[in-house]
Tab-separated table of C-alpha atoms in Angstrom:
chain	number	residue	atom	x	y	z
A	26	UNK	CA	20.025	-131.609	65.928
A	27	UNK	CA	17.798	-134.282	64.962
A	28	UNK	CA	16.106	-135.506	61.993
A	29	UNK	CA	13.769	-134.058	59.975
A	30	UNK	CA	10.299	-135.343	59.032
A	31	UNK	CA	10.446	-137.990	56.613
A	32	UNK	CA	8.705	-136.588	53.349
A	33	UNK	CA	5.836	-137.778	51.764
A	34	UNK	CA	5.909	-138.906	48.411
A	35	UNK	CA	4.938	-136.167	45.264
A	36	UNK	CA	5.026	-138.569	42.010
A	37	UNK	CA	8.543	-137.168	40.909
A	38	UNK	CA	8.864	-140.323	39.428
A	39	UNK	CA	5.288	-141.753	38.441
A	40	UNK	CA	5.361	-144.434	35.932
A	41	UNK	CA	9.235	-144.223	35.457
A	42	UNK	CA	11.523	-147.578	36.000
A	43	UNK	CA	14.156	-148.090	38.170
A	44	UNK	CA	16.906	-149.830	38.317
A	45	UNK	CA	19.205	-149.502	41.462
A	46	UNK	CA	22.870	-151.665	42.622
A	47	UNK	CA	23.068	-152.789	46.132
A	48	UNK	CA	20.248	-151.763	46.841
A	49	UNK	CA	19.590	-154.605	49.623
A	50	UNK	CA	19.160	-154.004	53.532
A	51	UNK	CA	19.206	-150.152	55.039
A	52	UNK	CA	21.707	-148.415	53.344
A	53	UNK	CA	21.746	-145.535	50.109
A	54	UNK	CA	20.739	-148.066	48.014
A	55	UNK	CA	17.578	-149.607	50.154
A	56	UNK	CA	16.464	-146.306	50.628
A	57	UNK	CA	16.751	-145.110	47.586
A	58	UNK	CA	14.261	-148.080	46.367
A	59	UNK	CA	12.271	-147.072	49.081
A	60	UNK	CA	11.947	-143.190	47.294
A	61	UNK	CA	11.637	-144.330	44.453
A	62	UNK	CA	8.598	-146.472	44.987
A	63	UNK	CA	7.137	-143.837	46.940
A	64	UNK	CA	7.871	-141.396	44.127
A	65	UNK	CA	5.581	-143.644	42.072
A	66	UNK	CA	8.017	-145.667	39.962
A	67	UNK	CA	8.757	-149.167	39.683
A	68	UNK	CA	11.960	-150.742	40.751
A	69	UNK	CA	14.252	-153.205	39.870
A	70	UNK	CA	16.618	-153.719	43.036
A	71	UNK	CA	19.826	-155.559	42.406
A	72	UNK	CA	22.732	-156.562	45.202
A	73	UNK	CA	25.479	-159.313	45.292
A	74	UNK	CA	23.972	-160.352	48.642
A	75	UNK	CA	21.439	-163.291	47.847
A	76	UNK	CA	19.469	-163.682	50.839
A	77	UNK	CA	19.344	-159.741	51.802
A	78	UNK	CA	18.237	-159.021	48.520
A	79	UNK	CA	15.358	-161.599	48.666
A	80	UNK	CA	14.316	-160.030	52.052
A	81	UNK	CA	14.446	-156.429	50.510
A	82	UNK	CA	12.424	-157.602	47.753
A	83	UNK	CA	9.614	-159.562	49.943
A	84	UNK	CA	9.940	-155.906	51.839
A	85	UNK	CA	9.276	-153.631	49.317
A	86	UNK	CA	6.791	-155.908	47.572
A	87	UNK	CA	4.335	-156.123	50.523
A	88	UNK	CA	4.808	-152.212	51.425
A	89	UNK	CA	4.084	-151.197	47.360
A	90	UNK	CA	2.721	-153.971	45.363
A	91	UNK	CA	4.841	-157.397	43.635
A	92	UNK	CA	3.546	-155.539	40.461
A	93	UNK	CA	6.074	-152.524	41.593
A	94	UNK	CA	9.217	-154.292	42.767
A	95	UNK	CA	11.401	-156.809	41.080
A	96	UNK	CA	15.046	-158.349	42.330
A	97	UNK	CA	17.843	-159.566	40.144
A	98	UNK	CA	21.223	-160.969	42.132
A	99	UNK	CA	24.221	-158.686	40.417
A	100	UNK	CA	27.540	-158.385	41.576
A	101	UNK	CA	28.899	-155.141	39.019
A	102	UNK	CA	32.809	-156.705	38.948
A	103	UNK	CA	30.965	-159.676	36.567
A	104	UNK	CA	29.951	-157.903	33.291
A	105	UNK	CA	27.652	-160.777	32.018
A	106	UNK	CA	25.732	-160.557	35.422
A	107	UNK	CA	25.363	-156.805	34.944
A	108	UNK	CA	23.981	-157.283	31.270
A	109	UNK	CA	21.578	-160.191	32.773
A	110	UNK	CA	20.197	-157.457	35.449
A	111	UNK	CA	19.402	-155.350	32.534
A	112	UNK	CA	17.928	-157.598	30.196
A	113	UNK	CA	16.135	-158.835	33.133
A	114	UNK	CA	14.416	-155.392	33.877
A	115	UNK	CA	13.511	-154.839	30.249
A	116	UNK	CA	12.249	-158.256	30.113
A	117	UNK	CA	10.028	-157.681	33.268
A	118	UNK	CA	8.895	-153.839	32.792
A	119	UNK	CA	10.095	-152.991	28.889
A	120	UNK	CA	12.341	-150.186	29.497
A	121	UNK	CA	14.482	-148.627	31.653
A	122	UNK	CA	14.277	-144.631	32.623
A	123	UNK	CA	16.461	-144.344	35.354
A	124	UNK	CA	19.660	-145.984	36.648
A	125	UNK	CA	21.296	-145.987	40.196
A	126	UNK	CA	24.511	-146.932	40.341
A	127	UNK	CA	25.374	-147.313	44.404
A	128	UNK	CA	27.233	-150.202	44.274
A	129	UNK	CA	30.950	-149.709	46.478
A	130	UNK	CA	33.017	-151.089	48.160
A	131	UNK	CA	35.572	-149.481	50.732
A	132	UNK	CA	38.211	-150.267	53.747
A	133	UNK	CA	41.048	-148.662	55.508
A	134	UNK	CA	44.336	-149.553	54.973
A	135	UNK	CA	47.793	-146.829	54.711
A	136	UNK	CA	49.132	-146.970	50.982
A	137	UNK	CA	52.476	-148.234	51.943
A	138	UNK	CA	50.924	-151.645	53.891
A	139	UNK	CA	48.171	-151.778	51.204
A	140	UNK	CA	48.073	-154.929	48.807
A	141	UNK	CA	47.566	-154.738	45.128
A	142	UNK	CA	43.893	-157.399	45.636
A	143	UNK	CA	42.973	-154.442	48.285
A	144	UNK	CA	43.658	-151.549	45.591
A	145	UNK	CA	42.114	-153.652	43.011
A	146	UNK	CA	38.674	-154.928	44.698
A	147	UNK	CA	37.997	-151.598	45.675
A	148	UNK	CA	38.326	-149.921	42.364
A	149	UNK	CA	36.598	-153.024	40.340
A	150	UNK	CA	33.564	-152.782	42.447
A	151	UNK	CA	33.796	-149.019	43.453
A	152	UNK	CA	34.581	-147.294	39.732
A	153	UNK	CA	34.641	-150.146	37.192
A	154	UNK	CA	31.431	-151.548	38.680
A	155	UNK	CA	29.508	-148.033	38.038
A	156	UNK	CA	31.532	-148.094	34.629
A	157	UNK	CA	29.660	-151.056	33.457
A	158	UNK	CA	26.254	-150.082	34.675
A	159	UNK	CA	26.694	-146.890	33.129
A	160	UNK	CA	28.029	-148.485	29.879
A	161	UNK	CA	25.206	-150.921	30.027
A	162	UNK	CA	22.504	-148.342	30.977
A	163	UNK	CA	23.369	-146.239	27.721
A	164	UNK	CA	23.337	-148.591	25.461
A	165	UNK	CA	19.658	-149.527	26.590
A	166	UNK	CA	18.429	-145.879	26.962
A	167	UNK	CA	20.141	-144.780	23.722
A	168	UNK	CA	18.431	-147.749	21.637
A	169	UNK	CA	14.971	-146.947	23.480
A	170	UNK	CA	15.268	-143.668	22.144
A	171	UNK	CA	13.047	-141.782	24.546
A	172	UNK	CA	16.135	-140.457	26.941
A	173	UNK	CA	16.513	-141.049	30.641
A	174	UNK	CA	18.622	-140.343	33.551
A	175	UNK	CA	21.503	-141.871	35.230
A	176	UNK	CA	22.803	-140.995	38.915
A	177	UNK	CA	26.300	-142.576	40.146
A	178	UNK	CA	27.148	-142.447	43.686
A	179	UNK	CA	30.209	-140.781	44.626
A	180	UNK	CA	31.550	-139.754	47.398
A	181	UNK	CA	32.911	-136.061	49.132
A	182	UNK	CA	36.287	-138.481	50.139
A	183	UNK	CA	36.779	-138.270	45.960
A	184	UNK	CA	37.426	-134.157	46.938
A	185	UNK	CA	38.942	-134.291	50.559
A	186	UNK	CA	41.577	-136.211	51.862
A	187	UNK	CA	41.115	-138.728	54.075
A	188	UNK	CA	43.919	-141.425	56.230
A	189	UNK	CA	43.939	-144.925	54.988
A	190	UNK	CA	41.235	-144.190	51.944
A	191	UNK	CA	43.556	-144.098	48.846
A	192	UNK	CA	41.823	-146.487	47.119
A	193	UNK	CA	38.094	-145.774	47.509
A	194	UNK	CA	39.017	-141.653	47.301
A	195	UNK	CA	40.699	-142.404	43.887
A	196	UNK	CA	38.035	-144.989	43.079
A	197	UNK	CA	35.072	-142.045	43.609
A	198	UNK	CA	37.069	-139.651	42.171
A	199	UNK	CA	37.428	-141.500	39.296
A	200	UNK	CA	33.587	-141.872	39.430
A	201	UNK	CA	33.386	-137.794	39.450
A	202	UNK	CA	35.416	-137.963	36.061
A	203	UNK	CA	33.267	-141.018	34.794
A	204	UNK	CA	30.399	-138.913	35.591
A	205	UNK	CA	31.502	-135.724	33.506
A	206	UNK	CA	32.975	-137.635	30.794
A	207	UNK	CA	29.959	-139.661	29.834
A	208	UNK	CA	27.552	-137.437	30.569
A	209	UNK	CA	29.059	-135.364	27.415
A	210	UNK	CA	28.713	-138.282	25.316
A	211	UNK	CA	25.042	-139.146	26.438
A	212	UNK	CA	23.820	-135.617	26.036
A	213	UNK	CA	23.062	-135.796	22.474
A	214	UNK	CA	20.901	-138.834	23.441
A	215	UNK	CA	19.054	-137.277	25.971
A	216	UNK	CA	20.274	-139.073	28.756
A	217	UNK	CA	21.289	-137.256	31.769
A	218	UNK	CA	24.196	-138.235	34.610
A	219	UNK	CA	25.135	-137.003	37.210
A	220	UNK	CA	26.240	-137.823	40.497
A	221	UNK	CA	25.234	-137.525	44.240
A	222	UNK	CA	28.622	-137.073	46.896
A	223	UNK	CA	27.321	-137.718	50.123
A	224	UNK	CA	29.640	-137.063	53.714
A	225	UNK	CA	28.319	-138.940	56.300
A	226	UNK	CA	25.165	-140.915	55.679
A	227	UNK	CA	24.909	-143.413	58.982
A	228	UNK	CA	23.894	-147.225	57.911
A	229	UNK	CA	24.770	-150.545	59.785
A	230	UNK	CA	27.403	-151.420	57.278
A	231	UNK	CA	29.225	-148.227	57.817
A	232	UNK	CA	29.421	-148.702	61.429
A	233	UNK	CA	31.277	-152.600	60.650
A	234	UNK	CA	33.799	-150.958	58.886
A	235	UNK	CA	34.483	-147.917	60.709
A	236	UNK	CA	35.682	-147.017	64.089
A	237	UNK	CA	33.178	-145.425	66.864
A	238	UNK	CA	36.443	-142.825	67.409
A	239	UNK	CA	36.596	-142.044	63.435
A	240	UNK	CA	32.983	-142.025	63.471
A	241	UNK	CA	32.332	-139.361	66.498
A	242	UNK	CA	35.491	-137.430	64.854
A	243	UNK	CA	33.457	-137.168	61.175
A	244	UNK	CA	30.267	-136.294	63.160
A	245	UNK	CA	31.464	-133.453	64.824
A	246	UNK	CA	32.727	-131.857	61.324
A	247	UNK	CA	29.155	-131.436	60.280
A	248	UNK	CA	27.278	-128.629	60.635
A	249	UNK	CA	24.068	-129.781	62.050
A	250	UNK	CA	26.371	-132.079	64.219
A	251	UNK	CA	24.775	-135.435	63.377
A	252	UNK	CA	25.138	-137.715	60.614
A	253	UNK	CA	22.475	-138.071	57.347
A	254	UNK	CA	19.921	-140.578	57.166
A	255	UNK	CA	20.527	-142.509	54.298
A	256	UNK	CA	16.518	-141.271	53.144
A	257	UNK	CA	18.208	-137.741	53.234
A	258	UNK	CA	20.551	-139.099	50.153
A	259	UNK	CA	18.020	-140.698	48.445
A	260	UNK	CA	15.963	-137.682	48.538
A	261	UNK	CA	18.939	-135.712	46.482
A	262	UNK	CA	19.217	-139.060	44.024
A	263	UNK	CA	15.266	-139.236	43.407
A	264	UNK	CA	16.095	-135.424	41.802
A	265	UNK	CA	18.195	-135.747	39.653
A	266	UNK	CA	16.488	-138.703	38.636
A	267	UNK	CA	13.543	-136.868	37.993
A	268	UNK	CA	12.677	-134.379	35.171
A	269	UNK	CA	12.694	-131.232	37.902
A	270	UNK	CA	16.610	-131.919	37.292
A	271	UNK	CA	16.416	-131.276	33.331
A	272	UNK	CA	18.583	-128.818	32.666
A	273	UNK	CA	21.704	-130.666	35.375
A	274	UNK	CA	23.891	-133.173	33.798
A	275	UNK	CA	27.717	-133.896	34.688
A	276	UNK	CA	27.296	-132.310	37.737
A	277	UNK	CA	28.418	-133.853	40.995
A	278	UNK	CA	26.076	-132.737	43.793
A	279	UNK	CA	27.242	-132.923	47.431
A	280	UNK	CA	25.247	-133.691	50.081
A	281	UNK	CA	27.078	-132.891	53.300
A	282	UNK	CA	26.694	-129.880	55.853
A	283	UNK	CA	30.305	-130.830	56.666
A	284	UNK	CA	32.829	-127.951	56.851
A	285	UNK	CA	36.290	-128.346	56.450
């Protein structure tokens, strides 16, 4: 089963700003930005990934305006370059409204020949990373005052078991408790978070760290027997970003047809 049509934008997001974590090249987070602009929001895109991000940017700039788009380099395990992002897009736009926290990092590797730098990389970028945009993020929309909504990304591996993923499973599980916890905190600020816990969503660095046998094998556990487009997440982020998600927060939404 193919596909569907790509959607046309519906101003979910008119005159909101953006702010979205590796969001460079043609994964979640690129096509997220993508949504969003086409949602009618501006965007701040952010990556650790100089040059990609600088092509994303020049991009989404000629596709939706320089006006719309803005790039800050960020890599989330450095909290003074996750501060600078944010200062950055309240220097450039005045606020923020929304936050996407996509950064991650993963790998395979069994628990017992697994190093402590390979346990700890994964879960500085993977969960403390989204920690400190989500710290940083709430502090910002709490002093603004007017609300807003933040979206982590998690992952359907922080529910199911997978070989060789201890680290990024307990690293997105622990963003599925992040998620809950702070969103109980934020409430009585009117902030919002919640989380989006894709399957399979098919993207170029997915395929250089996974095997085409692993790959087929994951494939053929979803229902509609393909993968998602990475647009397909980004359509379920750019809701709960947006007010038609009001009444959701600390929920963890999955977006998989996969069956167990």
């Amino acid at each position: 089963m193919s596909a569907p049509p790509y959607p046309e934008g519906r101003g979910l997001l008119k005159d909101k700003i953006v702010v979205i974590t590796a969001a460079a090249g043609a994964g979640i987070g690129g096509a997220t930005a993508r949504r969003c602009l086409e949602e009618g929001a501006k965007v701040v895109i952010s990556d650790a990934h100089e040059r990609r991000l600088k092509e994303s940017l020049a991009d989404l700039a000629d596709a939706h305006g320089a006006d719309r788009v803005a790039a800050q380099a960020c890599d989330v395990i450095d909290e003074a370059q996750v501060l600078a992002l944010y200062d950055m897009a309240v220097e450039r736009f005045g606020r923020i409204d929304v936050t996407v926290n996509n950064a991650g990092l993963g790998g395979t590797a069994d628990l017992a020949d697994m190093t402590d730098e390979q346990w700890s990389r994964v879960l500085d970028v993977t969960l403390n990373g989204t920690m400190r945009c989500t710290r940083a993020a709430l502090r910002l929309m709490t002093a603004q005052g007017s609300g807003g909504a933040i979206v982590n990304n998690a992952s359907v591996i922080g529910w199911r078991a997978q070989k060789g993923q201890s680290h990024y499973a307990a690293a997105k599980a622990g963003v599925m408790a992040l998620t809950r916890c702070a969103a109980l905190e934020a409430a009585e600020h009117g902030v919002r978070i919640n989380a989006v816990s894709p399957s399979l969503a098919m993207h170029p660095h997915l395929v250089k760290v996974t095997s085409e046998e692993l790959l087929a094998e994951l494939t053929r556990r979803e229902a509609f027997g393909r993968y998602a487009e990475p647009w397909e997440i980004a359509n379920v982020i750019v809701f709960l970003a947006s007010d038609y998600s009001s009444y959701m927060t600390g929920e963890i939404v999955s977006v998989s047809s996969q069956h167990p």
